[in-house]
Amino acid sequence: MIEIRNLYKRYHNHHGSDWVLKNINLTIPPNVSVGLIGANGAGKSTLLRLIAGMDKPERGEVIRHTKVSWPVGLSGGMQKNMTARQNVKFVARVHGSSSEDVKRVIKYVEDFAEIGSAFDEPVRTFSSGMRSRISFGLSLAFDFDVYISDEATAVGDKNFKAKAKAAFREKTGKASLIMVSHSEGILRELCQAGIFINKGEATWFDSIDDAIEAYHQAYGLVESAQLKQTRKDVLDARNSFKKAKAAYKEASDSNREPDKALAELKRDMNAKLKVLRKHKAALKSLQEANDDE
Ligand SMILES: Nc1ncnc2c1ncn2[C@@H]1O[C@H](COP(=O)(O)OP(=O)(O)OP(=O)(O)O)[C@@H](O)[C@H]1O
């Protein structure tokens, strides 16, 4: 659990010194992944940095009852004249890992980054994408309860983006995420809850969909009719599939139905699953197209 109490933040070089965040009070429950939503300059990255402990508030406090990561993919601390392997080893040692664990971390990052022999070249020779691969892998190599991510899934090429998303998905159940992303598709995919930041205030929503909806309403953003319909199709198809699955499970558990009836129920369940997958794929491609705009 993370508690945010009476939190105020402003930057002193800020014109007029308005509060970026004022009197924020939130409790982020354990094992719930949360997306931060709001317009440009609303204060999403600021709140994320305060949660990660990388910045100090003017007033108030963030109480972490849990192990919180540094922002995933942050590459600022890398020594450019050292190789990726040396950098990773250094961070693992500073982190107090045993020599066995240092080896495990190096292997994890080398496998994750997939940059081949460049892993033993100085970091100064790396492209920004290669650097992101190393720092992203390095953050994930350690077991945190909560991973902090500020647009970490937005860097890199298509292949890396897919890898980054998959890595976050793989942590589901073991850890949670607090993330900023301008991709609503990614937020809906990876988060359950949302925090909408607007005019210095932060509002908690148990459902990420409701947080996105609040943002859209506040800014008069209208979702396309096609996207709305496809989202509804997915919901309907999911309900139909759940019902068909329950019917099949009940029939097969009770042993009362003849084989033929059972086979029919199974066919029905599989057909509904197929429809659900079709609608989900359509939604994913519409969301990706939307995020690219
Ligand atoms: N280091 C800083 N010094 C001065 N002002 C800052 C600093 N960092 C952020 N700000 C200001 O604080 C406000 C919030 O910035 P922040 O980066 O948290 O917004 P954001 O919601 O993450 O925006 P975006 O969606 O554009 O990334 C902005 O007005 C920004 O100019």
Coordinates of N, CA, C and O and ligand atoms in Angstrom, one line a residue, residues 11-14 20 38-47 49 55 150-151 180 182 197, ligand 1:
Y11 N 7.1 24.1 -8.4 CA 8.5 24.3 -8.7 C 8.8 25.8 -8.5 O 8.0 26.7 -9.0
H12 N 10.0 26.1 -7.9 CA 10.2 27.5 -7.6 C 10.5 28.4 -8.8 O 10.2 29.6 -8.7
N13 N 10.9 27.8 -9.9 CA 11.1 28.6 -11.1 C 9.9 28.7 -11.9 O 9.8 29.2 -13.0
H14 N 8.8 28.2 -11.4 CA 7.5 28.1 -12.1 C 6.9 29.5 -12.1 O 6.9 30.2 -11.1
V20 N 1.6 22.8 -8.7 CA 1.4 21.8 -9.7 C 0.4 20.7 -9.1 O -0.5 20.3 -9.8
G38 N -4.2 12.5 -17.5 CA -4.4 14.0 -17.5 C -3.8 14.6 -18.7 O -3.0 14.0 -19.4
A39 N -4.1 15.9 -18.8 CA -3.6 16.7 -20.0 C -2.0 16.9 -19.9 O -1.5 16.7 -18.8
N40 N -1.4 17.4 -20.9 CA 0.0 17.8 -20.9 C 0.2 18.8 -19.8 O -0.6 19.7 -19.7
G41 N 1.2 18.6 -19.0 CA 1.5 19.6 -17.9 C 0.6 19.5 -16.7 O 0.7 20.3 -15.8
A42 N -0.2 18.5 -16.6 CA -1.2 18.3 -15.5 C -0.4 18.0 -14.2 O -0.9 18.3 -13.1
G43 N 0.7 17.3 -14.3 CA 1.5 16.9 -13.1 C 1.6 15.4 -12.9 O 2.0 15.0 -11.9
K44 N 1.4 14.7 -14.0 CA 1.5 13.2 -13.9 C 2.9 12.7 -13.6 O 3.1 12.0 -12.6
S45 N 3.9 13.3 -14.3 CA 5.3 12.8 -14.1 C 5.7 13.3 -12.7 O 6.5 12.6 -12.0
T46 N 5.2 14.5 -12.3 CA 5.6 15.0 -11.0 C 5.1 14.1 -9.9 O 5.9 13.7 -9.0
L47 N 3.9 13.7 -10.0 CA 3.3 12.8 -9.0 C 4.1 11.5 -9.0 O 4.4 10.9 -7.9
R49 N 7.2 10.9 -9.8 CA 8.5 11.1 -9.2 C 8.4 11.2 -7.7 O 9.3 10.7 -7.0
D55 N 11.8 12.9 -5.9 CA 11.6 14.4 -5.7 C 11.0 14.6 -4.3 O 10.3 13.6 -3.8
D150 N 7.2 5.8 -16.4 CA 6.8 7.0 -17.1 C 7.1 6.9 -18.6 O 8.2 7.1 -19.0
E151 N 6.0 6.6 -19.3 CA 6.1 6.4 -20.8 C 7.2 5.4 -21.2 O 7.8 5.4 -22.2
V180 N 2.5 6.2 -16.2 CA 2.0 7.3 -17.1 C 2.2 6.8 -18.5 O 3.2 6.3 -18.9
H182 N 0.6 8.0 -22.6 CA -0.4 8.7 -23.4 C -1.2 7.8 -24.3 O -2.1 8.2 -25.0
I197 N -5.6 13.5 -13.0 CA -5.1 14.7 -12.4 C -5.5 15.9 -13.3 O -5.3 15.9 -14.5
Ligands
LIG1 N1 11.9 20.5 -13.1 C1 10.9 21.3 -13.3 N2 11.1 22.7 -13.1 C2 10.1 23.5 -13.3 N3 8.9 23.2 -13.7 C3 8.6 21.9 -13.9 C4 9.6 20.9 -13.7 N4 9.1 19.7 -14.0 C5 7.8 19.9 -14.3 N5 7.5 21.3 -14.2 C6 6.2 21.9 -14.5 O1 5.3 21.2 -13.7 C7 4.0 21.1 -14.4 C8 3.7 19.6 -14.5 O2 4.7 18.9 -15.2 P1 4.7 17.3 -15.4 O3 5.8 16.9 -16.2 O4 4.5 16.7 -14.1 O5 3.3 17.1 -16.3 P2 2.8 15.9 -17.1 O6 1.3 15.7 -16.7 O7 3.6 14.7 -16.8 O8 2.9 16.4 -18.6 P3 3.1 15.6 -20.0 O9 1.8 14.9 -20.3 O10 3.3 16.8 -20.9 O11 4.3 14.8 -19.9 C9 4.3 21.7 -15.8 O12 3.7 23.0 -15.8 C10 5.8 21.7 -15.9 O13 6.2 22.9 -16.7

